[in-house]
Tab-separated table of C-alpha atoms and ligand atoms in Angstrom:
chain	number	residue	atom	x	y	z
A	1	UNK	CA	50.516	-28.712	82.524
A	2	UNK	CA	47.406	-29.535	80.793
A	3	UNK	CA	46.746	-27.531	77.063
A	4	UNK	CA	44.545	-25.864	78.691
A	5	UNK	CA	46.564	-24.519	81.716
A	6	UNK	CA	48.948	-23.399	79.731
A	7	UNK	CA	45.862	-21.098	77.701
A	8	UNK	CA	45.200	-19.894	81.292
A	9	UNK	CA	48.876	-18.730	82.589
A	10	UNK	CA	49.958	-17.140	78.952
A	11	UNK	CA	46.432	-15.028	79.318
A	12	UNK	CA	47.328	-13.974	83.465
A	13	UNK	CA	50.808	-12.895	81.678
A	14	UNK	CA	49.507	-10.873	79.117
A	15	UNK	CA	46.344	-9.444	81.532
A	16	UNK	CA	50.247	-8.291	83.657
A	17	UNK	CA	49.667	-5.410	80.963
A	18	UNK	CA	46.698	-4.050	81.361
A	19	UNK	CA	46.447	-0.404	83.949
A	20	UNK	CA	42.938	1.018	84.782
A	21	UNK	CA	41.510	3.768	82.453
A	22	UNK	CA	42.694	1.857	79.247
A	23	UNK	CA	40.009	0.570	76.527
A	24	UNK	CA	40.566	-3.169	75.887
A	25	UNK	CA	40.406	-4.946	72.795
A	26	UNK	CA	38.938	-8.508	74.564
A	27	UNK	CA	39.776	-11.534	72.256
A	28	UNK	CA	37.353	-14.501	71.412
A	29	UNK	CA	38.160	-17.955	72.128
A	30	UNK	CA	39.831	-20.934	74.270
A	31	UNK	CA	42.477	-18.441	75.371
A	32	UNK	CA	41.359	-15.231	75.089
A	33	UNK	CA	37.413	-16.781	77.650
A	34	UNK	CA	40.889	-17.508	80.290
A	35	UNK	CA	41.543	-13.027	79.636
A	36	UNK	CA	38.300	-11.485	79.447
A	37	UNK	CA	37.660	-13.833	83.268
A	38	UNK	CA	40.879	-12.066	85.125
A	39	UNK	CA	40.050	-8.532	84.106
A	40	UNK	CA	36.884	-9.409	85.991
A	41	UNK	CA	38.069	-10.671	88.243
A	42	UNK	CA	40.980	-7.813	88.650
A	43	UNK	CA	37.758	-5.119	88.571
A	44	UNK	CA	35.964	-7.209	91.956
A	45	UNK	CA	38.787	-6.850	93.145
A	46	UNK	CA	39.316	-3.397	92.795
A	47	UNK	CA	42.109	-4.655	91.589
A	48	UNK	CA	41.694	-2.366	88.714
A	49	UNK	CA	39.306	0.732	87.837
A	50	UNK	CA	37.647	2.202	84.755
A	51	UNK	CA	38.593	-0.208	83.310
A	52	UNK	CA	36.286	-0.016	79.131
A	53	UNK	CA	36.505	-3.465	76.558
A	54	UNK	CA	35.849	-3.925	73.040
A	55	UNK	CA	34.754	-7.132	71.739
A	56	UNK	CA	35.536	-9.259	69.183
A	57	UNK	CA	32.561	-11.479	69.127
A	58	UNK	CA	28.924	-11.902	70.324
A	59	UNK	CA	30.681	-14.318	72.296
A	60	UNK	CA	33.171	-12.474	73.992
A	61	UNK	CA	30.555	-9.354	74.112
A	62	UNK	CA	27.951	-11.776	76.490
A	63	UNK	CA	30.916	-13.324	78.911
A	64	UNK	CA	32.345	-9.490	79.499
A	65	UNK	CA	28.684	-9.141	80.517
A	66	UNK	CA	28.844	-11.614	82.966
A	67	UNK	CA	32.627	-10.282	83.908
A	68	UNK	CA	31.288	-7.174	84.958
A	69	UNK	CA	34.103	-5.193	82.250
A	70	UNK	CA	32.210	-1.914	81.177
A	71	UNK	CA	31.418	-2.625	77.051
A	72	UNK	CA	31.869	-0.398	74.528
A	73	UNK	CA	32.499	-0.221	70.864
A	74	UNK	CA	34.699	1.231	67.868
A	75	UNK	CA	32.458	3.778	67.316
A	76	UNK	CA	33.400	5.579	70.575
A	77	UNK	CA	36.207	4.429	70.671
A	78	UNK	CA	38.100	4.459	67.619
A	79	UNK	CA	42.347	4.196	69.664
A	80	UNK	CA	42.201	1.685	71.964
A	81	UNK	CA	45.445	1.408	74.636
A	82	UNK	CA	45.568	-2.958	74.098
A	83	UNK	CA	44.138	-5.798	72.883
A	84	UNK	CA	44.937	-9.578	74.397
A	85	UNK	CA	43.604	-12.075	71.880
A	86	UNK	CA	44.591	-15.865	71.248
A	87	UNK	CA	45.818	-17.237	67.533
A	88	UNK	CA	45.918	-20.293	65.902
A	89	UNK	CA	49.541	-20.185	64.109
A	90	UNK	CA	51.985	-17.938	64.733
A	91	UNK	CA	55.931	-17.451	62.767
A	92	UNK	CA	58.812	-16.108	64.203
A	93	UNK	CA	58.210	-13.110	62.647
A	94	UNK	CA	54.859	-12.764	65.026
A	95	UNK	CA	52.999	-13.332	61.933
A	96	UNK	CA	49.593	-15.061	63.018
A	97	UNK	CA	47.288	-17.528	61.664
A	98	UNK	CA	43.571	-16.516	62.587
A	99	UNK	CA	39.724	-16.470	62.525
A	100	UNK	CA	39.029	-20.985	63.316
A	101	UNK	CA	36.642	-19.571	65.756
A	102	UNK	CA	34.738	-17.825	62.552
A	103	UNK	CA	35.345	-14.026	64.395
A	104	UNK	CA	38.499	-13.722	62.640
A	105	UNK	CA	36.693	-9.337	61.209
A	106	UNK	CA	35.945	-8.059	64.315
A	107	UNK	CA	38.953	-9.054	65.973
A	108	UNK	CA	41.339	-7.595	63.251
A	109	UNK	CA	38.706	-3.923	63.250
A	110	UNK	CA	39.591	-4.397	66.422
A	111	UNK	CA	42.791	-5.624	66.892
A	112	UNK	CA	44.318	-3.110	64.391
A	113	UNK	CA	42.681	0.198	66.595
A	114	UNK	CA	45.505	-1.000	68.923
A	115	UNK	CA	47.974	0.424	70.097
A	116	UNK	CA	49.139	-2.580	71.918
A	117	UNK	CA	48.325	-6.400	70.523
A	118	UNK	CA	48.856	-8.693	72.546
A	119	UNK	CA	48.526	-12.007	71.266
A	120	UNK	CA	48.336	-15.438	74.322
A	121	UNK	CA	49.276	-18.415	73.232
A	122	UNK	CA	50.271	-21.909	74.691
A	123	UNK	CA	53.588	-23.116	73.000
A	124	UNK	CA	51.552	-25.550	69.914
A	125	UNK	CA	50.602	-22.740	67.787
A	126	UNK	CA	53.937	-22.915	66.951
A	127	UNK	CA	55.228	-22.170	63.197
A	128	UNK	CA	58.264	-22.316	60.617
A	129	UNK	CA	55.669	-20.468	57.562
A	130	UNK	CA	51.937	-20.302	58.080
A	131	UNK	CA	48.711	-21.235	56.417
A	132	UNK	CA	51.753	-23.980	55.622
A	133	UNK	CA	50.172	-26.804	58.753
A	134	UNK	CA	48.233	-28.119	56.453
A	135	UNK	CA	45.155	-26.673	58.794
A	136	UNK	CA	42.186	-24.021	57.839
A	137	UNK	CA	43.422	-20.491	56.721
A	138	UNK	CA	40.305	-19.374	57.247
A	139	UNK	CA	38.548	-16.131	54.588
A	140	UNK	CA	35.602	-14.298	55.435
A	141	UNK	CA	32.504	-13.600	52.138
A	142	UNK	CA	29.340	-12.752	51.589
A	143	UNK	CA	27.284	-14.806	50.718
A	144	UNK	CA	26.077	-14.011	47.702
A	145	UNK	CA	27.698	-16.691	45.267
A	146	UNK	CA	30.089	-18.469	47.335
A	147	UNK	CA	30.544	-20.986	44.566
A	148	UNK	CA	32.634	-18.208	42.715
A	149	UNK	CA	34.690	-16.612	45.075
A	150	UNK	CA	35.802	-20.327	46.976
A	151	UNK	CA	36.435	-21.045	43.173
A	152	UNK	CA	38.779	-17.823	42.335
A	153	UNK	CA	40.852	-17.925	45.887
A	154	UNK	CA	41.263	-21.590	45.060
A	155	UNK	CA	42.583	-20.678	42.665
A	156	UNK	CA	45.477	-17.983	43.472
A	157	UNK	CA	46.863	-20.723	44.514
A	158	UNK	CA	46.596	-23.938	42.162
A	159	UNK	CA	50.340	-24.266	42.636
A	160	UNK	CA	50.463	-24.552	46.187
A	161	UNK	CA	47.774	-26.591	46.232
A	162	UNK	CA	45.231	-25.517	47.494
A	163	UNK	CA	41.865	-26.326	47.930
A	164	UNK	CA	38.661	-23.899	49.722
A	165	UNK	CA	35.802	-25.695	52.017
A	166	UNK	CA	32.458	-23.944	53.331
A	167	UNK	CA	32.737	-24.043	55.850
A	168	UNK	CA	30.027	-25.529	57.780
A	169	UNK	CA	28.476	-25.174	61.200
A	170	UNK	CA	30.045	-28.487	63.985
A	171	UNK	CA	27.977	-31.477	63.420
A	172	UNK	CA	24.838	-29.268	60.413
A	173	UNK	CA	25.505	-29.148	56.681
A	174	UNK	CA	23.699	-25.076	57.289
A	175	UNK	CA	26.658	-23.699	55.737
A	176	UNK	CA	28.184	-21.356	59.491
A	177	UNK	CA	27.462	-17.675	59.389
A	178	UNK	CA	30.161	-15.149	61.713
A	179	UNK	CA	28.723	-12.283	63.795
A	180	UNK	CA	28.667	-10.426	61.040
A	181	UNK	CA	26.155	-13.304	58.971
A	182	UNK	CA	28.534	-13.969	56.118
A	183	UNK	CA	29.755	-17.689	54.961
A	184	UNK	CA	33.837	-19.164	56.032
A	185	UNK	CA	36.443	-19.996	53.722
A	186	UNK	CA	38.811	-22.499	54.722
A	187	UNK	CA	41.712	-22.808	52.511
A	188	UNK	CA	43.850	-25.718	52.430
A	189	UNK	CA	47.362	-25.865	51.391
A	190	UNK	CA	49.495	-28.609	50.396
A	191	UNK	CA	52.913	-25.972	50.006
A	192	UNK	CA	53.311	-22.975	51.875
A	193	UNK	CA	51.495	-20.314	50.814
A	194	UNK	CA	55.559	-17.604	49.800
A	195	UNK	CA	54.779	-14.177	50.081
A	196	UNK	CA	52.655	-13.583	52.502
A	197	UNK	CA	51.998	-9.700	52.029
A	198	UNK	CA	51.640	-10.434	47.752
A	199	UNK	CA	48.762	-13.784	49.652
A	200	UNK	CA	46.792	-11.246	51.312
A	201	UNK	CA	46.323	-8.632	49.362
A	202	UNK	CA	45.653	-10.895	45.648
A	203	UNK	CA	42.946	-12.493	48.527
A	204	UNK	CA	41.905	-9.333	49.465
A	205	UNK	CA	41.140	-7.810	46.067
A	206	UNK	CA	38.992	-10.621	45.253
A	207	UNK	CA	34.722	-8.733	45.161
A	208	UNK	CA	33.584	-10.874	47.227
A	209	UNK	CA	35.983	-10.806	50.022
A	210	UNK	CA	34.799	-9.298	53.114
A	211	UNK	CA	38.677	-10.950	55.304
A	212	UNK	CA	41.055	-13.412	55.403
A	213	UNK	CA	43.181	-14.717	58.527
A	214	UNK	CA	45.994	-14.152	58.476
A	215	UNK	CA	47.556	-11.208	60.909
A	216	UNK	CA	50.847	-9.448	59.190
A	217	UNK	CA	53.337	-7.989	60.956
A	218	UNK	CA	50.335	-6.715	64.034
A	219	UNK	CA	51.240	-7.850	66.985
A	220	UNK	CA	53.487	-5.806	69.162
A	221	UNK	CA	53.957	-9.633	71.611
A	222	UNK	CA	53.406	-11.949	71.608
A	223	UNK	CA	52.880	-14.540	74.934
A	224	UNK	CA	54.884	-18.248	74.430
A	225	UNK	CA	53.083	-20.911	77.420
A	226	UNK	CA	54.736	-24.252	77.490
A	227	UNK	CA	55.649	-26.589	79.985
A	228	UNK	CA	58.791	-24.596	80.537
A	229	UNK	CA	57.567	-21.971	81.547
A	230	UNK	CA	56.855	-18.488	79.808
A	231	UNK	CA	58.376	-16.991	76.744
A	232	UNK	CA	57.770	-13.281	75.494
A	233	UNK	CA	58.020	-12.087	72.407
A	234	UNK	CA	57.866	-8.530	71.112
A	235	UNK	CA	58.565	-6.842	67.412
B	301	LIG	O1	39.833	-17.611	65.881
B	301	LIG	C1	39.710	-17.353	66.859
B	301	LIG	O2	40.558	-15.965	65.691
B	301	LIG	C2	40.171	-17.062	67.522
B	301	LIG	O3	40.569	-15.794	68.426
B	301	LIG	C3	41.848	-19.167	67.616
B	301	LIG	O4	42.685	-17.535	66.810
B	301	LIG	C4	42.235	-18.784	69.312
B	301	LIG	O5	41.430	-19.971	69.496
B	301	LIG	P1	41.952	-20.308	70.690
B	301	LIG	O6	42.043	-19.623	71.694
B	301	LIG	O7	40.773	-21.528	70.575
B	301	LIG	O8	42.641	-21.920	70.618
């Protein structure tokens, strides 16, 4: 099975949790894309009805429109029944790293407003400690004096050998812009950052920071698709 087939298997399994009449958070990324398409397909087949989707990015907004999913927003629906989204990393406590696709702020707003948050991953995303893989831990910051904020983020985690890098658009020297007009600084750790809650609080205390990609204690279910089958982990 290819990685994309595994993503699709996890996504389809998650959509089994969707019931007619639900208000759904629609995730962003190559895994969530399959869930959005599947919801649209079931609506077209009449197997689902009265669904309202709250997209977590402009990209998902466009995809959901093309799939015929009726859309709304958090102002109209401050509490959602269920969100389905991918993740970059999942630890054994269902803590996540998200945001390598750049949508972490709207994802965290939408997924934080849901009664249930179902995460869908292929098994390559499972880690022992989030942020320890040496891959990016995204932090959304305001563009104003971004170097100042990036330097303060790097200094916060100096003893974890942290390096802060401004994210650019692919193959470009232009800073990446999120849907909210902000920048993203990616943090790279040489050692894992220890207490996650303390790290989260320290990051959010910096005035130039908008949000970070650690989703702690938010997922209620994680669906993992691997060569040997699908595993469902509940909080
Ligand atoms: O960037 C994001 O937050 C995405 O949801 C990411 O966490 C998962 O993207 P993927 O399904 O394409 O790996």
